[in-house]
Tab-separated table of C-alpha atoms in Angstrom:
chain	number	residue	atom	x	y	z
A	61	UNK	CA	-12.777	-23.239	40.544
A	62	UNK	CA	-11.571	-20.595	38.095
A	63	UNK	CA	-14.993	-20.295	36.421
A	64	UNK	CA	-16.792	-17.064	35.491
A	65	UNK	CA	-20.250	-17.294	34.096
A	66	UNK	CA	-19.999	-20.874	33.223
A	67	UNK	CA	-16.680	-20.261	31.391
A	68	UNK	CA	-13.742	-22.311	32.861
A	69	UNK	CA	-10.771	-19.821	32.421
A	70	UNK	CA	-7.943	-22.278	32.088
A	71	UNK	CA	-9.867	-24.047	29.300
A	72	UNK	CA	-10.367	-20.802	27.668
A	73	UNK	CA	-6.589	-20.074	27.829
A	74	UNK	CA	-5.936	-23.403	26.339
A	75	UNK	CA	-8.286	-22.879	23.489
A	76	UNK	CA	-6.472	-19.590	22.637
A	77	UNK	CA	-3.064	-21.492	22.834
A	78	UNK	CA	-4.329	-24.318	20.486
A	79	UNK	CA	-5.825	-21.650	18.015
A	80	UNK	CA	-2.407	-20.165	17.771
A	81	UNK	CA	-1.197	-23.261	15.803
A	82	UNK	CA	-3.640	-22.956	12.745
A	83	UNK	CA	-3.164	-19.242	13.009
A	84	UNK	CA	0.642	-19.664	12.405
A	85	UNK	CA	0.024	-22.323	9.792
A	86	UNK	CA	-2.261	-19.936	7.898
A	87	UNK	CA	0.396	-17.117	7.931
A	88	UNK	CA	3.224	-19.467	6.983
A	89	UNK	CA	1.138	-20.765	4.005
A	90	UNK	CA	0.263	-17.212	2.857
A	91	UNK	CA	3.053	-16.167	0.246
A	92	UNK	CA	3.702	-12.565	0.905
A	93	UNK	CA	3.013	-10.787	-2.363
A	94	UNK	CA	5.772	-8.231	-1.946
A	95	UNK	CA	9.247	-9.020	-0.605
A	96	UNK	CA	9.137	-6.428	1.936
A	97	UNK	CA	5.983	-8.034	3.516
A	98	UNK	CA	7.816	-11.337	4.283
A	99	UNK	CA	9.717	-10.265	7.333
A	100	UNK	CA	6.425	-8.846	8.822
A	101	UNK	CA	4.691	-12.170	8.190
A	102	UNK	CA	7.454	-13.981	9.837
A	103	UNK	CA	7.351	-11.707	12.913
A	104	UNK	CA	3.524	-12.191	13.135
A	105	UNK	CA	4.049	-15.824	13.189
A	106	UNK	CA	6.542	-15.523	16.121
A	107	UNK	CA	4.301	-13.048	17.963
A	108	UNK	CA	1.461	-15.604	17.677
A	109	UNK	CA	3.722	-18.447	18.736
A	110	UNK	CA	4.847	-16.515	21.829
A	111	UNK	CA	1.302	-15.507	22.639
A	112	UNK	CA	0.200	-19.136	22.289
A	113	UNK	CA	2.982	-20.053	24.770
A	114	UNK	CA	1.959	-17.566	27.284
A	115	UNK	CA	-1.679	-18.771	27.152
A	116	UNK	CA	-0.417	-22.423	27.444
A	117	UNK	CA	1.632	-21.443	30.535
A	118	UNK	CA	-1.405	-19.728	32.030
A	119	UNK	CA	-3.472	-23.049	31.512
A	120	UNK	CA	-0.696	-24.890	33.112
A	121	UNK	CA	-0.811	-22.661	36.160
A	122	UNK	CA	-4.561	-23.022	36.482
A	123	UNK	CA	-5.093	-26.658	35.746
A	124	UNK	CA	-6.437	-28.909	38.308
A	125	UNK	CA	-5.535	-30.606	40.519
A	126	UNK	CA	-1.763	-29.805	40.146
A	127	UNK	CA	-0.968	-26.208	39.037
A	128	UNK	CA	2.454	-25.201	37.849
A	129	UNK	CA	3.578	-22.307	40.188
A	130	UNK	CA	6.517	-21.248	37.967
A	131	UNK	CA	4.179	-20.741	34.846
A	132	UNK	CA	3.130	-17.204	35.781
A	133	UNK	CA	6.561	-15.584	35.612
A	134	UNK	CA	7.277	-17.488	32.322
A	135	UNK	CA	3.837	-16.364	30.926
A	136	UNK	CA	4.547	-12.809	31.737
A	137	UNK	CA	7.896	-12.874	29.853
A	138	UNK	CA	6.408	-14.782	26.955
A	139	UNK	CA	3.501	-12.244	26.801
A	140	UNK	CA	5.967	-9.222	26.640
A	141	UNK	CA	7.831	-10.982	23.876
A	142	UNK	CA	4.594	-11.477	22.060
A	143	UNK	CA	3.652	-7.843	22.432
A	144	UNK	CA	7.242	-6.687	21.293
A	145	UNK	CA	7.125	-8.902	18.153
A	146	UNK	CA	3.377	-7.818	17.441
A	147	UNK	CA	4.406	-4.037	17.388
A	148	UNK	CA	7.429	-4.767	15.352
A	149	UNK	CA	5.471	-6.889	12.938
A	150	UNK	CA	2.692	-4.179	12.595
A	151	UNK	CA	5.457	-1.479	11.944
A	152	UNK	CA	6.723	-3.516	9.120
A	153	UNK	CA	3.384	-4.367	7.536
A	154	UNK	CA	1.933	-0.939	7.705
A	155	UNK	CA	5.022	1.163	6.809
A	156	UNK	CA	5.811	2.551	10.335
A	157	UNK	CA	9.196	2.686	12.200
A	158	UNK	CA	10.298	0.669	15.144
A	159	UNK	CA	13.859	-0.298	15.323
A	160	UNK	CA	14.942	-3.847	16.292
A	161	UNK	CA	17.373	-2.303	18.910
A	162	UNK	CA	14.569	-0.364	20.453
A	163	UNK	CA	12.169	-3.533	20.573
A	164	UNK	CA	14.935	-5.721	22.030
A	165	UNK	CA	15.782	-3.128	24.654
A	166	UNK	CA	12.202	-2.841	25.596
A	167	UNK	CA	11.911	-6.614	25.900
A	168	UNK	CA	15.163	-7.248	27.706
A	169	UNK	CA	14.674	-4.372	30.024
A	170	UNK	CA	10.894	-5.305	30.810
A	171	UNK	CA	11.931	-8.853	31.362
A	172	UNK	CA	14.689	-8.146	33.776
A	173	UNK	CA	12.593	-5.657	35.570
A	174	UNK	CA	9.753	-8.041	35.822
A	175	UNK	CA	11.866	-10.849	37.209
A	176	UNK	CA	13.590	-8.599	39.738
A	177	UNK	CA	10.260	-7.277	40.948
A	178	UNK	CA	8.766	-10.747	41.260
A	179	UNK	CA	11.762	-12.078	43.008
A	180	UNK	CA	11.786	-9.401	45.680
A	181	UNK	CA	8.125	-9.849	46.342
A	182	UNK	CA	7.034	-6.492	44.712
A	183	UNK	CA	4.034	-7.908	43.024
A	184	UNK	CA	2.555	-4.471	42.266
A	185	UNK	CA	5.674	-3.657	40.383
A	186	UNK	CA	5.642	-6.696	38.347
A	187	UNK	CA	1.963	-6.129	37.380
A	188	UNK	CA	2.750	-2.545	36.387
A	189	UNK	CA	5.636	-3.617	34.228
A	190	UNK	CA	3.850	-6.385	32.411
A	191	UNK	CA	0.647	-4.318	31.990
A	192	UNK	CA	2.467	-1.174	30.894
A	193	UNK	CA	4.598	-2.983	28.379
A	194	UNK	CA	2.023	-5.121	26.880
A	195	UNK	CA	-0.928	-2.454	26.874
A	196	UNK	CA	1.531	0.138	25.299
A	197	UNK	CA	2.712	-2.149	22.676
A	198	UNK	CA	-0.780	-3.402	21.784
A	199	UNK	CA	-1.756	0.268	21.514
A	200	UNK	CA	1.281	0.991	19.221
A	201	UNK	CA	0.298	-1.727	16.873
A	202	UNK	CA	-3.209	-0.395	16.558
A	203	UNK	CA	-1.896	3.163	15.795
A	204	UNK	CA	0.378	1.796	13.151
A	205	UNK	CA	-2.564	0.236	11.443
A	206	UNK	CA	-4.981	3.084	11.738
A	207	UNK	CA	-2.425	5.570	10.568
A	208	UNK	CA	-1.036	3.696	7.549
A	209	UNK	CA	-1.396	5.290	4.061
A	210	UNK	CA	-1.686	2.181	2.130
A	211	UNK	CA	-4.771	2.328	0.040
A	212	UNK	CA	-5.230	-1.393	-0.100
A	213	UNK	CA	-7.489	-3.105	2.542
A	214	UNK	CA	-8.753	-0.304	4.578
A	215	UNK	CA	-11.471	-2.425	6.122
A	216	UNK	CA	-8.912	-4.978	7.369
A	217	UNK	CA	-6.521	-2.337	8.512
A	218	UNK	CA	-9.323	-0.622	10.573
A	219	UNK	CA	-10.323	-3.932	12.067
A	220	UNK	CA	-6.674	-4.911	13.090
A	221	UNK	CA	-6.342	-1.534	14.659
A	222	UNK	CA	-9.783	-1.826	16.545
A	223	UNK	CA	-8.852	-5.358	17.676
A	224	UNK	CA	-5.573	-4.397	19.169
A	225	UNK	CA	-6.961	-1.293	20.507
A	226	UNK	CA	-9.584	-3.199	22.454
A	227	UNK	CA	-6.889	-5.568	23.667
A	228	UNK	CA	-4.781	-2.771	24.805
A	229	UNK	CA	-7.515	-1.139	26.614
A	230	UNK	CA	-8.709	-4.297	28.376
A	231	UNK	CA	-5.100	-5.061	29.338
A	232	UNK	CA	-4.561	-1.566	30.895
A	233	UNK	CA	-7.923	-1.742	32.587
A	234	UNK	CA	-7.221	-5.036	34.076
A	235	UNK	CA	-3.723	-4.132	35.226
A	236	UNK	CA	-5.160	-0.964	36.822
A	237	UNK	CA	-7.777	-3.028	38.743
A	238	UNK	CA	-5.058	-5.168	40.068
A	239	UNK	CA	-2.885	-2.213	41.197
A	240	UNK	CA	-5.894	-0.554	42.777
A	241	UNK	CA	-6.485	-3.749	44.855
A	242	UNK	CA	-2.944	-3.921	45.745
A	243	UNK	CA	-2.945	-0.164	46.976
A	244	UNK	CA	-6.050	-0.819	48.877
A	245	UNK	CA	-4.555	-3.891	50.563
A	246	UNK	CA	-7.095	-6.196	49.098
A	247	UNK	CA	-4.678	-8.662	47.392
A	248	UNK	CA	-4.596	-9.767	43.777
A	249	UNK	CA	-8.018	-11.185	43.650
A	250	UNK	CA	-6.916	-14.244	41.782
A	251	UNK	CA	-4.895	-12.514	39.168
A	252	UNK	CA	-5.378	-14.018	35.827
A	253	UNK	CA	-8.162	-16.239	37.193
A	254	UNK	CA	-10.128	-13.513	39.010
A	255	UNK	CA	-13.913	-13.727	39.509
A	256	UNK	CA	-14.702	-10.451	37.640
A	257	UNK	CA	-16.540	-9.398	34.445
A	258	UNK	CA	-13.407	-7.385	33.365
A	259	UNK	CA	-11.163	-10.430	33.715
A	260	UNK	CA	-13.531	-12.523	31.584
A	261	UNK	CA	-13.510	-9.921	28.844
A	262	UNK	CA	-9.641	-9.757	29.087
A	263	UNK	CA	-9.454	-13.638	28.898
A	264	UNK	CA	-11.720	-13.707	25.884
A	265	UNK	CA	-9.737	-11.110	23.969
A	266	UNK	CA	-6.447	-13.071	24.596
A	267	UNK	CA	-8.074	-16.393	23.534
A	268	UNK	CA	-9.431	-14.904	20.282
A	269	UNK	CA	-6.500	-12.729	19.497
A	270	UNK	CA	-4.146	-15.306	17.624
A	271	UNK	CA	-6.568	-16.349	15.020
A	272	UNK	CA	-8.268	-13.125	14.569
A	273	UNK	CA	-4.844	-11.505	14.031
A	274	UNK	CA	-3.848	-14.003	11.407
A	275	UNK	CA	-7.028	-13.623	9.423
A	276	UNK	CA	-6.847	-9.786	9.422
A	277	UNK	CA	-3.216	-9.907	8.394
A	278	UNK	CA	-4.129	-12.211	5.568
A	279	UNK	CA	-6.957	-9.902	4.579
A	280	UNK	CA	-4.380	-6.968	4.290
A	281	UNK	CA	-2.097	-9.086	2.329
A	282	UNK	CA	-4.641	-10.407	-0.033
A	283	UNK	CA	-6.052	-6.800	-0.610
A	284	UNK	CA	-2.622	-5.687	-1.521
A	285	UNK	CA	-2.228	-8.604	-3.985
A	286	UNK	CA	-5.680	-7.531	-5.539
A	287	UNK	CA	-4.559	-3.884	-5.754
A	288	UNK	CA	-1.182	-4.892	-7.253
A	289	UNK	CA	-2.883	-7.084	-9.827
A	290	UNK	CA	-5.185	-4.260	-10.622
A	291	UNK	CA	-2.338	-1.760	-11.172
A	292	UNK	CA	-0.510	-4.316	-13.349
A	293	UNK	CA	-3.611	-4.592	-15.532
A	294	UNK	CA	-3.929	-0.781	-15.814
A	295	UNK	CA	-0.190	0.026	-16.348
A	296	UNK	CA	1.785	-0.471	-19.534
A	297	UNK	CA	4.734	-2.629	-18.587
A	298	UNK	CA	7.146	-1.033	-20.983
A	299	UNK	CA	6.548	2.690	-20.463
A	300	UNK	CA	5.002	2.748	-16.909
A	301	UNK	CA	2.101	4.921	-17.987
A	302	UNK	CA	-1.636	3.717	-18.306
A	303	UNK	CA	-2.895	1.101	-20.690
A	304	UNK	CA	-5.379	1.599	-23.592
A	305	UNK	CA	-7.841	-0.479	-21.658
A	306	UNK	CA	-7.659	1.988	-18.725
A	307	UNK	CA	-7.951	4.915	-21.231
A	308	UNK	CA	-11.193	3.545	-22.847
A	309	UNK	CA	-12.736	2.874	-19.419
A	310	UNK	CA	-12.046	6.054	-17.763
A	311	UNK	CA	-12.455	8.500	-20.694
A	312	UNK	CA	-16.140	8.607	-20.845
A	313	UNK	CA	-16.405	9.197	-17.057
A	314	UNK	CA	-13.756	11.923	-17.163
A	315	UNK	CA	-15.563	13.583	-20.029
A	316	UNK	CA	-18.815	13.457	-18.289
A	317	UNK	CA	-17.316	14.983	-15.147
A	318	UNK	CA	-15.571	17.798	-17.020
A	319	UNK	CA	-18.860	18.648	-18.981
A	320	UNK	CA	-20.742	18.777	-15.702
A	321	UNK	CA	-18.050	21.180	-14.275
A	322	UNK	CA	-18.245	23.487	-17.268
A	323	UNK	CA	-15.057	22.411	-18.833
A	324	UNK	CA	-14.139	20.422	-21.850
A	325	UNK	CA	-12.050	17.388	-22.643
A	326	UNK	CA	-9.199	17.691	-25.185
A	327	UNK	CA	-8.169	14.290	-26.932
A	328	UNK	CA	-4.527	14.413	-27.966
A	329	UNK	CA	-3.332	11.550	-30.158
A	330	UNK	CA	0.447	11.699	-30.028
A	331	UNK	CA	2.712	9.508	-32.566
A	332	UNK	CA	6.423	9.294	-31.955
A	333	UNK	CA	8.128	10.173	-35.172
A	334	UNK	CA	10.498	8.015	-37.095
A	335	UNK	CA	10.144	5.223	-34.617
A	336	UNK	CA	10.776	2.570	-36.982
A	337	UNK	CA	14.011	4.175	-38.082
A	338	UNK	CA	15.172	4.215	-34.415
A	339	UNK	CA	14.599	0.424	-34.235
A	340	UNK	CA	16.298	-0.294	-37.555
A	341	UNK	CA	19.275	1.916	-36.678
A	342	UNK	CA	20.097	1.116	-33.026
A	343	UNK	CA	17.934	-2.007	-32.317
A	344	UNK	CA	14.684	-2.645	-30.279
A	345	UNK	CA	16.301	-2.052	-26.928
A	346	UNK	CA	17.084	1.512	-27.803
A	347	UNK	CA	13.602	1.806	-29.343
A	348	UNK	CA	12.011	0.569	-26.136
A	349	UNK	CA	14.008	3.058	-24.017
A	350	UNK	CA	12.974	5.911	-26.505
A	351	UNK	CA	9.307	4.806	-25.952
A	352	UNK	CA	9.624	4.908	-22.140
A	353	UNK	CA	11.532	8.193	-22.230
A	354	UNK	CA	8.934	9.866	-24.557
A	355	UNK	CA	5.988	8.473	-22.338
A	356	UNK	CA	7.436	9.663	-19.020
A	357	UNK	CA	8.522	13.048	-20.559
A	358	UNK	CA	4.977	13.699	-21.893
A	359	UNK	CA	3.416	12.571	-18.588
A	360	UNK	CA	5.736	14.914	-16.619
A	361	UNK	CA	4.510	17.988	-18.733
A	362	UNK	CA	0.820	17.129	-18.019
A	363	UNK	CA	-1.102	18.551	-15.158
A	364	UNK	CA	-2.047	15.760	-12.477
A	365	UNK	CA	-5.846	16.046	-13.586
A	366	UNK	CA	-4.891	14.781	-17.052
A	367	UNK	CA	-4.711	11.276	-18.220
A	368	UNK	CA	-2.111	9.768	-20.758
A	369	UNK	CA	-2.002	6.215	-21.891
A	370	UNK	CA	-0.145	4.049	-24.282
A	371	UNK	CA	-2.579	3.563	-27.120
A	372	UNK	CA	-0.551	1.097	-29.244
A	373	UNK	CA	2.978	0.746	-30.687
A	374	UNK	CA	4.470	4.223	-30.669
A	375	UNK	CA	1.149	5.932	-30.270
A	376	UNK	CA	-0.068	7.593	-27.011
A	377	UNK	CA	-3.330	9.229	-26.165
A	378	UNK	CA	-3.990	12.057	-23.547
A	379	UNK	CA	-7.037	13.472	-22.287
A	380	UNK	CA	-6.568	16.905	-20.993
A	381	UNK	CA	-9.029	19.268	-19.222
A	382	UNK	CA	-9.285	22.554	-21.202
A	383	UNK	CA	-11.560	25.572	-21.313
A	384	UNK	CA	-11.542	25.890	-25.110
A	385	UNK	CA	-9.827	24.808	-28.344
A	386	UNK	CA	-7.134	27.414	-27.962
A	387	UNK	CA	-5.993	26.021	-24.671
A	388	UNK	CA	-5.891	22.587	-26.024
A	389	UNK	CA	-3.816	23.505	-28.964
A	390	UNK	CA	-1.382	25.443	-26.566
A	391	UNK	CA	-1.152	22.333	-24.366
A	392	UNK	CA	-0.343	20.137	-27.405
A	393	UNK	CA	2.199	22.529	-28.623
A	394	UNK	CA	3.892	22.669	-25.162
A	395	UNK	CA	4.262	18.923	-25.260
A	396	UNK	CA	5.637	18.927	-28.637
A	397	UNK	CA	8.222	21.599	-27.983
A	398	UNK	CA	9.322	20.206	-24.659
A	399	UNK	CA	10.239	16.813	-26.041
A	400	UNK	CA	11.939	18.270	-29.082
A	401	UNK	CA	14.039	20.707	-27.092
A	402	UNK	CA	15.562	18.007	-24.920
A	403	UNK	CA	17.612	15.438	-26.675
A	404	UNK	CA	17.332	11.866	-24.892
A	405	UNK	CA	20.427	10.061	-23.739
A	406	UNK	CA	19.725	6.461	-24.502
A	407	UNK	CA	22.299	3.802	-24.361
A	408	UNK	CA	25.208	6.098	-24.734
A	409	UNK	CA	23.582	7.912	-27.732
A	410	UNK	CA	21.917	11.357	-27.871
A	411	UNK	CA	18.908	11.103	-29.898
A	412	UNK	CA	16.429	13.825	-30.631
A	413	UNK	CA	12.906	12.540	-30.362
A	414	UNK	CA	9.905	14.386	-31.816
A	415	UNK	CA	6.187	13.796	-31.838
A	416	UNK	CA	3.225	14.532	-34.205
A	417	UNK	CA	-0.050	15.503	-32.346
A	418	UNK	CA	-3.502	15.510	-33.401
A	419	UNK	CA	-6.151	17.470	-31.341
A	420	UNK	CA	-9.820	17.013	-30.994
A	421	UNK	CA	-11.931	18.969	-28.352
A	422	UNK	CA	-15.170	18.052	-26.750
A	423	UNK	CA	-17.931	20.372	-27.770
A	424	UNK	CA	-19.226	19.896	-31.314
A	425	UNK	CA	-18.658	16.066	-30.661
A	426	UNK	CA	-19.202	14.566	-27.239
A	427	UNK	CA	-18.606	10.932	-28.046
A	428	UNK	CA	-15.124	9.804	-26.890
A	429	UNK	CA	-14.721	7.354	-29.906
A	430	UNK	CA	-15.564	10.085	-32.413
A	431	UNK	CA	-13.205	12.554	-30.745
A	432	UNK	CA	-10.504	9.551	-30.808
A	433	UNK	CA	-11.066	9.029	-34.559
A	434	UNK	CA	-10.972	12.718	-35.257
A	435	UNK	CA	-7.672	13.221	-33.338
A	436	UNK	CA	-6.163	10.109	-35.147
A	437	UNK	CA	-7.039	11.685	-38.431
A	438	UNK	CA	-5.178	14.956	-37.352
A	439	UNK	CA	-2.078	12.897	-36.608
A	440	UNK	CA	-1.959	11.425	-40.136
A	441	UNK	CA	-2.287	14.938	-41.310
A	442	UNK	CA	0.670	16.087	-39.015
A	443	UNK	CA	2.694	13.397	-40.593
A	444	UNK	CA	1.794	14.309	-44.055
A	445	UNK	CA	2.910	17.979	-43.343
A	446	UNK	CA	6.389	16.760	-42.239
A	447	UNK	CA	5.992	15.489	-38.663
A	448	UNK	CA	6.982	17.275	-35.441
A	449	UNK	CA	3.904	19.548	-35.459
A	450	UNK	CA	0.471	19.844	-34.015
A	451	UNK	CA	-2.752	19.831	-36.118
A	452	UNK	CA	-6.162	20.737	-34.718
A	453	UNK	CA	-9.249	22.825	-35.543
A	454	UNK	CA	-12.635	21.340	-36.179
A	455	UNK	CA	-13.103	17.813	-37.089
A	456	UNK	CA	-14.313	18.839	-40.536
A	457	UNK	CA	-11.348	21.004	-41.496
A	458	UNK	CA	-8.046	20.944	-39.508
A	459	UNK	CA	-5.602	23.758	-39.030
A	460	UNK	CA	-2.037	23.634	-38.128
A	461	UNK	CA	-0.810	25.283	-34.978
A	462	UNK	CA	2.885	24.706	-35.574
A	463	UNK	CA	4.886	25.257	-38.962
A	464	UNK	CA	6.328	21.871	-39.695
A	465	UNK	CA	9.958	21.538	-41.029
A	466	UNK	CA	10.411	21.119	-44.703
A	467	UNK	CA	11.360	17.502	-44.168
A	468	UNK	CA	11.399	14.890	-41.549
A	469	UNK	CA	14.632	15.127	-39.405
A	470	UNK	CA	17.160	12.340	-40.173
A	471	UNK	CA	17.617	10.667	-36.748
A	472	UNK	CA	20.934	9.181	-37.842
A	473	UNK	CA	22.381	12.451	-38.264
A	474	UNK	CA	20.636	13.776	-35.246
A	475	UNK	CA	22.272	11.275	-32.982
A	476	UNK	CA	25.871	11.283	-31.756
A	477	UNK	CA	27.712	8.746	-29.933
A	478	UNK	CA	28.890	9.845	-26.450
């Protein structure tokens, strides 16, 4: 009884119900790496719990020799609750929108309609309600995963979407099979325990779903953690721009790509002028803010195909795609002028920040380290000329693009208390 191709369906439902326990434990043991992921993980646990309850009730209904006749209506409601919680959890995990009020209205309306249809003997209506809600919500969860823009864990997201898309399809096909039989006057063919290949696939998908869902959600969370750790290692904590490590790793590849495309890489070494005076006058907190302001201001002025990183202390290094040395000098001058033209409001003080920039262009030298050394030497020359200027030219003999001031600006006099 209740056996298809040697598979005892009530036992299969029981296995699925029991598998929900380790699935929930796995998710509860998983510390969500981002605060906004924790509610989604909790909803996945609740969804797996509701699904396990529905499978346990199906097992209770089909157990031998004493079935539980009231188990099917309860399983239907638990199954709808599981689908609602799953869709809500997927929306939270993958950045989609499904309001709690909408989800609860769907659950309460579906449950009330299902119970009313079952009480009045309209079995076909009860089947249509359960199948429509569950299949639609499974499909919604699949779409949320497949349409997510999160760059972390694309394989796990695709597998999650594929899994729940298959479950949605089997749910709708099985429900359609039942409705066709009712319409033809053939009865319900045993319902959840029908002797059909489609029902076997449907039962297998339900039994495998709890543990598979938990593993895929953990995969997404672990991929996000790995991506976050990578971003932390590549991003300077103080300024928010890239680190020196990222610069030295990416620079040779960027230069090779530019050379292959017929362009050049300009290496700009940028030094924040009078930084020690800022620290000595207003303290390291203001100094840190000045560094961050300068870094983000310079990054904002650069095109998206450029790379800027904090090289060390108050020094930054930028790699800019250019066509020739003149364009490199013009870009460096634009960076210098834009920062000098906009005084920074830091801690209630208006401070004029300036930079000295050394420029080296790929061409006569193709090695990144050599270009870096050349640009660094140009920075020292810019400081010797009075700061707040750009120095470039060949690596043998530099030329000044900007006429430096006669003396370095006095930051104390350039600042006013607001």
